[in-house]
PDB file of C-alpha atoms in Angstrom:
ATOM      1  CA  MET A   1     -13.939  79.562  74.012  1.00  0.00           C
ATOM      2  CA  ASN A   2     -12.596  80.366  71.482  1.00  0.00           C
ATOM      3  CA  LEU A   3     -14.642  80.054  68.115  1.00  0.00           C
ATOM      4  CA  ASP A   4     -11.500  79.875  65.787  1.00  0.00           C
ATOM      5  CA  ALA A   5     -10.308  77.038  68.285  1.00  0.00           C
ATOM      6  CA  ILE A   6     -13.501  75.124  67.998  1.00  0.00           C
ATOM      7  CA  ASN A   7     -14.053  75.578  64.261  1.00  0.00           C
ATOM      8  CA  THR A   8     -10.283  74.624  63.881  1.00  0.00           C
ATOM      9  CA  SER A   9     -10.922  71.628  65.957  1.00  0.00           C
ATOM     10  CA  LYS A  10     -14.165  70.704  64.123  1.00  0.00           C
ATOM     11  CA  ILE A  11     -12.282  71.243  60.887  1.00  0.00           C
ATOM     12  CA  GLU A  12      -9.397  68.846  61.636  1.00  0.00           C
ATOM     13  CA  MET A  13     -11.910  66.424  62.812  1.00  0.00           C
ATOM     14  CA  PHE A  14     -13.852  66.600  60.050  1.00  0.00           C
ATOM     15  CA  ARG A  15     -10.514  66.431  57.809  1.00  0.00           C
ATOM     16  CA  ALA A  16      -9.600  63.368  59.905  1.00  0.00           C
ATOM     17  CA  ASN A  17     -13.016  61.688  59.192  1.00  0.00           C
ATOM     18  CA  ILE A  18     -12.779  62.607  55.435  1.00  0.00           C
ATOM     19  CA  SER A  19      -9.329  61.382  55.329  1.00  0.00           C
ATOM     20  CA  LYS A  20     -10.185  57.970  57.163  1.00  0.00           C
ATOM     21  CA  LEU A  21     -13.316  57.598  54.711  1.00  0.00           C
ATOM     22  CA  ALA A  22     -11.026  58.199  51.844  1.00  0.00           C
ATOM     23  CA  ASP A  23      -8.365  55.835  52.979  1.00  0.00           C
ATOM     24  CA  GLU A  24     -11.037  53.178  53.561  1.00  0.00           C
ATOM     25  CA  GLU A  25     -12.582  53.734  50.192  1.00  0.00           C
ATOM     26  CA  ILE A  26      -8.954  53.754  48.406  1.00  0.00           C
ATOM     27  CA  SER A  27      -8.291  50.311  50.380  1.00  0.00           C
ATOM     28  CA  GLU A  28     -11.749  49.114  49.263  1.00  0.00           C
ATOM     29  CA  LEU A  29     -10.844  50.063  45.565  1.00  0.00           C
ATOM     30  CA  THR A  30      -7.393  48.804  45.765  1.00  0.00           C
ATOM     31  CA  ALA A  31      -8.721  45.386  46.775  1.00  0.00           C
ATOM     32  CA  GLN A  32     -11.231  45.505  44.082  1.00  0.00           C
ATOM     33  CA  ILE A  33      -8.543  46.315  41.547  1.00  0.00           C
ATOM     34  CA  ARG A  34      -6.305  43.534  43.027  1.00  0.00           C
ATOM     35  CA  GLU A  35      -9.114  40.965  42.683  1.00  0.00           C
ATOM     36  CA  LYS A  36     -10.069  42.082  39.214  1.00  0.00           C
ATOM     37  CA  ARG A  37      -6.090  41.959  38.380  1.00  0.00           C
ATOM     38  CA  ASN A  38      -5.998  38.386  39.889  1.00  0.00           C
ATOM     39  CA  ALA A  39      -8.840  37.301  38.128  1.00  0.00           C
ATOM     40  CA  LEU A  40      -7.676  38.925  34.713  1.00  0.00           C
ATOM     41  CA  GLY A  41      -4.419  37.252  35.449  1.00  0.00           C
ATOM     42  CA  MET A  42      -6.058  33.852  36.189  1.00  0.00           C
ATOM     43  CA  ARG A  43      -8.138  34.245  33.117  1.00  0.00           C
ATOM     44  CA  GLN A  44      -4.818  35.129  30.966  1.00  0.00           C
ATOM     45  CA  ALA A  45      -3.084  32.206  32.750  1.00  0.00           C
ATOM     46  CA  GLU A  46      -6.055  29.740  31.678  1.00  0.00           C
ATOM     47  CA  PHE A  47      -6.093  31.234  28.372  1.00  0.00           C
ATOM     48  CA  ALA A  48      -2.282  30.664  27.931  1.00  0.00           C
ATOM     49  CA  THR A  49      -2.708  27.088  29.223  1.00  0.00           C
ATOM     50  CA  ARG A  50      -5.502  26.395  26.709  1.00  0.00           C
ATOM     51  CA  GLU A  51      -3.429  27.538  24.115  1.00  0.00           C
ATOM     52  CA  ALA A  52      -0.386  25.888  25.046  1.00  0.00           C
ATOM     53  CA  LEU A  53      -2.226  22.737  25.259  1.00  0.00           C
ATOM     54  CA  ALA A  54      -3.710  23.071  21.936  1.00  0.00           C
ATOM     55  CA  ARG A  55      -0.044  23.658  20.397  1.00  0.00           C
ATOM     56  CA  VAL A  56       0.859  20.346  21.959  1.00  0.00           C
ATOM     57  CA  HIS A  57      -2.122  18.378  20.705  1.00  0.00           C
ATOM     58  CA  ALA A  58      -1.492  19.939  17.262  1.00  0.00           C
ATOM     59  CA  GLU A  59       2.147  18.967  17.190  1.00  0.00           C
ATOM     60  CA  GLN A  60       1.033  15.563  18.837  1.00  0.00           C
ATOM     61  CA  ASN A  61      -1.423  14.944  15.708  1.00  0.00           C
ATOM     62  CA  ALA A  62       1.376  16.177  13.280  1.00  0.00           C
ATOM     63  CA  ALA A  63       3.883  13.751  14.847  1.00  0.00           C
ATOM     64  CA  ALA A  64       1.443  10.771  14.649  1.00  0.00           C
ATOM     65  CA  ALA A  65       0.579  11.753  11.290  1.00  0.00           C
ATOM     66  CA  ARG A  66       4.075  11.888  10.286  1.00  0.00           C
ATOM     67  CA  PHE A  67       4.602   8.277  12.046  1.00  0.00           C
ATOM     68  CA  ARG A  68       1.760   6.853  10.046  1.00  0.00           C
ATOM     69  CA  LYS A  69       3.081   8.225   6.791  1.00  0.00           C
ATOM     70  CA  GLU A  70       6.470   6.835   7.422  1.00  0.00           C
ATOM     71  CA  PHE A  71       5.127   3.554   8.644  1.00  0.00           C
ATOM     72  CA  SER A  72       2.928   3.276   5.527  1.00  0.00           C
ATOM     73  CA  ARG A  73       5.979   4.208   3.339  1.00  0.00           C
ATOM     74  CA  CYS A  74       7.897   1.405   5.110  1.00  0.00           C
ATOM     75  CA  ASP A  75       5.376  -1.148   4.721  1.00  0.00           C
ATOM     76  CA  PHE A  76       5.065  -0.200   1.139  1.00  0.00           C
ATOM     77  CA  GLU A  77       8.849  -0.537   0.630  1.00  0.00           C
ATOM     78  CA  THR A  78       8.819  -3.957   2.334  1.00  0.00           C
ATOM     79  CA  MET A  79       6.081  -5.258   0.180  1.00  0.00           C
ATOM     80  CA  LYS A  80       7.672  -4.160  -2.718  1.00  0.00           C
ATOM     81  CA  ALA A  81      10.916  -5.963  -1.880  1.00  0.00           C
ATOM     82  CA  VAL A  82       9.137  -8.871  -0.821  1.00  0.00           C
ATOM     83  CA  ARG A  83       7.316  -9.378  -4.148  1.00  0.00           C
ATOM     84  CA  ALA A  84      10.363  -8.321  -6.147  1.00  0.00           C
ATOM     85  CA  HIS A  85      12.189 -11.023  -4.477  1.00  0.00           C
ATOM     86  CA  ARG A  86       9.285 -13.432  -4.645  1.00  0.00           C
ATOM     87  CA  LYS A  87       9.022 -12.736  -8.426  1.00  0.00           C
ATOM     88  CA  GLU A  88      12.876 -13.107  -8.880  1.00  0.00           C
ATOM     89  CA  LEU A  89      12.597 -16.515  -7.030  1.00  0.00           C
ATOM     90  CA  ILE A  90       9.487 -17.593  -9.163  1.00  0.00           C
ATOM     91  CA  ASP A  91      11.291 -16.307 -12.427  1.00  0.00           C
ATOM     92  CA  GLY A  92      14.563 -18.168 -11.498  1.00  0.00           C
ATOM     93  CA  PHE A  93      12.211 -21.622 -10.839  1.00  0.00           C
ATOM     94  CA  PHE A  94      10.454 -21.273 -13.886  1.00  0.00           C
ATOM     95  CA  GLU A  95      13.690 -20.567 -16.022  1.00  0.00           C
ATOM     96  CA  GLU A  96      15.215 -23.792 -14.567  1.00  0.00           C
ATOM     97  CA  LEU A  97      11.944 -25.760 -15.381  1.00  0.00           C
ATOM     98  CA  ARG A  98      12.211 -24.219 -19.049  1.00  0.00           C
ATOM     99  CA  GLY A  99      15.969 -25.628 -18.953  1.00  0.00           C
ATOM    100  CA  ASP A 100      14.331 -28.834 -18.112  1.00  0.00           C
ATOM    101  CA  LEU A 101      11.823 -28.955 -20.750  1.00  0.00           C
ATOM    102  CA  ALA A 102      14.385 -28.226 -23.137  1.00  0.00           C
ATOM    103  CA  GLU A 103      16.509 -31.250 -22.186  1.00  0.00           C
ATOM    104  CA  PHE A 104      13.310 -33.145 -22.420  1.00  0.00           C
ATOM    105  CA  VAL A 105      12.622 -31.974 -26.034  1.00  0.00           C
ATOM    106  CA  LYS A 106      16.058 -33.503 -26.683  1.00  0.00           C
ATOM    107  CA  SER A 107      15.188 -36.737 -25.301  1.00  0.00           C
ATOM    108  CA  ASP A 108      13.671 -40.003 -26.599  1.00  0.00           C
ATOM    109  CA  LYS A 109      10.446 -39.518 -24.462  1.00  0.00           C
ATOM    110  CA  TYR A 110       9.655 -36.330 -26.531  1.00  0.00           C
ATOM    111  CA  GLU A 111       8.374 -38.357 -29.490  1.00  0.00           C
ATOM    112  CA  ASP A 112       6.081 -40.200 -27.339  1.00  0.00           C
ATOM    113  CA  TYR A 113       4.797 -36.739 -26.119  1.00  0.00           C
ATOM    114  CA  LEU A 114       4.411 -35.437 -29.417  1.00  0.00           C
ATOM    115  CA  LYS A 115       2.294 -38.756 -30.386  1.00  0.00           C
ATOM    116  CA  ARG A 116       0.014 -38.110 -27.372  1.00  0.00           C
ATOM    117  CA  MET A 117      -0.439 -34.318 -28.165  1.00  0.00           C
ATOM    118  CA  ILE A 118      -1.272 -35.207 -31.826  1.00  0.00           C
ATOM    119  CA  ALA A 119      -3.784 -38.128 -30.758  1.00  0.00           C
ATOM    120  CA  LYS A 120      -5.349 -35.386 -28.088  1.00  0.00           C
ATOM    121  CA  SER A 121      -5.752 -32.748 -31.068  1.00  0.00           C
ATOM    122  CA  GLN A 122      -7.148 -35.148 -33.297  1.00  0.00           C
ATOM    123  CA  SER A 123      -9.657 -36.092 -30.601  1.00  0.00           C
ATOM    124  CA  ALA A 124     -10.577 -32.800 -29.739  1.00  0.00           C
ATOM    125  CA  LEU A 125     -10.683 -31.182 -32.927  1.00  0.00           C
ATOM    126  CA  GLY A 126     -11.093 -34.095 -35.550  1.00  0.00           C
ATOM    127  CA  ALA A 127      -8.744 -36.269 -37.654  1.00  0.00           C
ATOM    128  CA  ASP A 128      -8.599 -33.580 -40.597  1.00  0.00           C
ATOM    129  CA  CYS A 129      -7.352 -30.516 -38.137  1.00  0.00           C
ATOM    130  CA  VAL A 130      -4.205 -28.825 -39.276  1.00  0.00           C
ATOM    131  CA  ILE A 131      -1.339 -29.603 -36.972  1.00  0.00           C
ATOM    132  CA  PHE A 132       1.312 -26.334 -36.187  1.00  0.00           C
ATOM    133  CA  ALA A 133       4.775 -27.562 -34.830  1.00  0.00           C
ATOM    134  CA  ALA A 134       7.907 -25.749 -33.916  1.00  0.00           C
ATOM    135  CA  VAL A 135      10.236 -25.186 -37.065  1.00  0.00           C
ATOM    136  CA  ARG A 136      12.820 -27.847 -35.750  1.00  0.00           C
ATOM    137  CA  ASP A 137       9.877 -30.332 -35.297  1.00  0.00           C
ATOM    138  CA  VAL A 138       7.996 -30.188 -38.595  1.00  0.00           C
ATOM    139  CA  GLU A 139       9.387 -33.013 -40.150  1.00  0.00           C
ATOM    140  CA  ARG A 140       9.323 -35.194 -37.064  1.00  0.00           C
ATOM    141  CA  VAL A 141       5.534 -34.505 -36.814  1.00  0.00           C
ATOM    142  CA  ARG A 142       4.898 -35.168 -40.187  1.00  0.00           C
ATOM    143  CA  GLY A 143       6.334 -38.494 -39.594  1.00  0.00           C
ATOM    144  CA  LEU A 144       3.939 -39.264 -36.582  1.00  0.00           C
ATOM    145  CA  CYS A 145       0.812 -38.087 -38.530  1.00  0.00           C
ATOM    146  CA  LYS A 146      -1.107 -37.787 -41.726  1.00  0.00           C
ATOM    147  CA  ASN A 147      -2.695 -34.431 -40.991  1.00  0.00           C
ATOM    148  CA  GLU A 148      -1.518 -31.305 -42.507  1.00  0.00           C
ATOM    149  CA  VAL A 149       1.448 -29.917 -40.792  1.00  0.00           C
ATOM    150  CA  ARG A 150       2.558 -26.090 -40.796  1.00  0.00           C
ATOM    151  CA  ALA A 151       5.566 -24.517 -38.853  1.00  0.00           C
ATOM    152  CA  ASP A 152       4.618 -22.189 -36.281  1.00  0.00           C
ATOM    153  CA  LYS A 153       7.778 -19.784 -35.224  1.00  0.00           C
ATOM    154  CA  GLN A 154       5.951 -18.999 -31.860  1.00  0.00           C
ATOM    155  CA  ILE A 155       6.228 -22.441 -30.437  1.00  0.00           C
ATOM    156  CA  MET A 156       9.701 -21.951 -28.781  1.00  0.00           C
ATOM    157  CA  LEU A 157       9.987 -25.109 -26.433  1.00  0.00           C
ATOM    158  CA  GLY A 158       8.123 -27.930 -28.176  1.00  0.00           C
ATOM    159  CA  GLY A 159       4.807 -29.366 -28.443  1.00  0.00           C
ATOM    160  CA  VAL A 160       2.017 -29.020 -30.939  1.00  0.00           C
ATOM    161  CA  CYS A 161      -1.236 -26.615 -31.745  1.00  0.00           C
ATOM    162  CA  ALA A 162      -4.076 -27.882 -33.696  1.00  0.00           C
ATOM    163  CA  LEU A 163      -6.471 -25.813 -35.974  1.00  0.00           C
ATOM    164  CA  ASP A 164      -9.988 -26.891 -37.297  1.00  0.00           C
ATOM    165  CA  GLU A 165     -10.404 -24.315 -40.113  1.00  0.00           C
ATOM    166  CA  LYS A 166     -14.108 -25.307 -40.898  1.00  0.00           C
ATOM    167  CA  ARG A 167     -15.337 -24.709 -37.232  1.00  0.00           C
ATOM    168  CA  GLY A 168     -12.645 -22.262 -36.298  1.00  0.00           C
ATOM    169  CA  LEU A 169     -11.494 -24.259 -33.311  1.00  0.00           C
ATOM    170  CA  PHE A 170      -8.181 -24.076 -32.036  1.00  0.00           C
ATOM    171  CA  GLY A 171      -6.085 -26.251 -29.403  1.00  0.00           C
ATOM    172  CA  ASP A 172      -2.729 -25.168 -27.821  1.00  0.00           C
ATOM    173  CA  TYR A 173      -0.821 -28.263 -26.685  1.00  0.00           C
ATOM    174  CA  THR A 174       2.680 -26.793 -26.668  1.00  0.00           C
ATOM    175  CA  LEU A 175       5.046 -26.824 -23.723  1.00  0.00           C
ATOM    176  CA  ASP A 176       5.238 -23.294 -24.044  1.00  0.00           C
ATOM    177  CA  ARG A 177       1.478 -23.157 -23.017  1.00  0.00           C
ATOM    178  CA  ALA A 178       1.726 -25.582 -20.285  1.00  0.00           C
ATOM    179  CA  LEU A 179       4.911 -23.704 -18.793  1.00  0.00           C
ATOM    180  CA  GLU A 180       3.103 -20.514 -18.860  1.00  0.00           C
ATOM    181  CA  ASP A 181      -0.297 -21.886 -17.284  1.00  0.00           C
ATOM    182  CA  GLU A 182       1.705 -23.427 -14.578  1.00  0.00           C
ATOM    183  CA  LYS A 183       3.156 -20.289 -13.975  1.00  0.00           C
ATOM    184  CA  SER A 184       0.151 -18.540 -13.621  1.00  0.00           C
ATOM    185  CA  ALA A 185      -1.362 -21.223 -11.493  1.00  0.00           C
ATOM    186  CA  PHE A 186       1.581 -21.323  -9.223  1.00  0.00           C
ATOM    187  CA  THR A 187       1.458 -17.407  -8.437  1.00  0.00           C
ATOM    188  CA  ASP A 188      -2.132 -17.626  -7.818  1.00  0.00           C
ATOM    189  CA  ARG A 189      -1.682 -19.939  -4.938  1.00  0.00           C
ATOM    190  CA  ALA A 190      -2.863 -18.930  -1.678  1.00  0.00           C
ATOM    191  CA  GLU A 191       0.230 -19.948  -0.033  1.00  0.00           C
ATOM    192  CA  LEU A 192       2.200 -17.416  -2.128  1.00  0.00           C
ATOM    193  CA  ARG A 193      -0.141 -14.306  -1.815  1.00  0.00           C
ATOM    194  CA  LEU A 194       1.202 -11.442   0.497  1.00  0.00           C
TER     195      LEU A 194
END
C-alpha cells in the first residue's frame, strides 16, 4: 500500500466532498439570490403599477376638472344668451307698449285719463297741490283744474305728478312711471325667472 496513493485518494475524496459542498452552497446561494431578485422584481413591479395607477387617477381627476370647468362655462354662456334674448324680448314688448301709450296720448280718452289722475292727486295730496305735466300737456291740464300747473321735462309719455309743498309729499301718476313699474313687476314674475 502506497501511502502516496492513499493520500492522493483521500485528497481526491476530500476535494470531491469540498466541491460537492461548494456546489450545494453555490446552488443554495444562487437560489436565494434568485428569490431575492424575484421579490425585488415583484416589489418594483408593484411600485411601477402603483405609480402608473396614481398617474391614471391624476389624469382622470384633471380630465374631470376640465370637463366640469367646460360644462360650467357652457352653462354660463347658455344662461347669458338666454338672459340676453329674454331682455331683448321684454325690451321689444315694452317698446311696443310705449308706442301704444304714445297713441293713447293722442286719443280723446287721454283727457279723461288726465282728469282722473288730477282728481287722484288732489285726493292724495290735497286740493292746493302743485300739478306737474309734460311740456305739451301744460295748457290742457290748466284747463282741467284750478291748481298751479308747472311743466316737467322728465315726463315723456304723459300723465301728471303732484307736489304738496307744505308737507313735502310727492305723487307720480305719469304713464312713464306706470310703464316703468309694469316692466319691473313683469321681470320679477316667477314664471320669467331662470
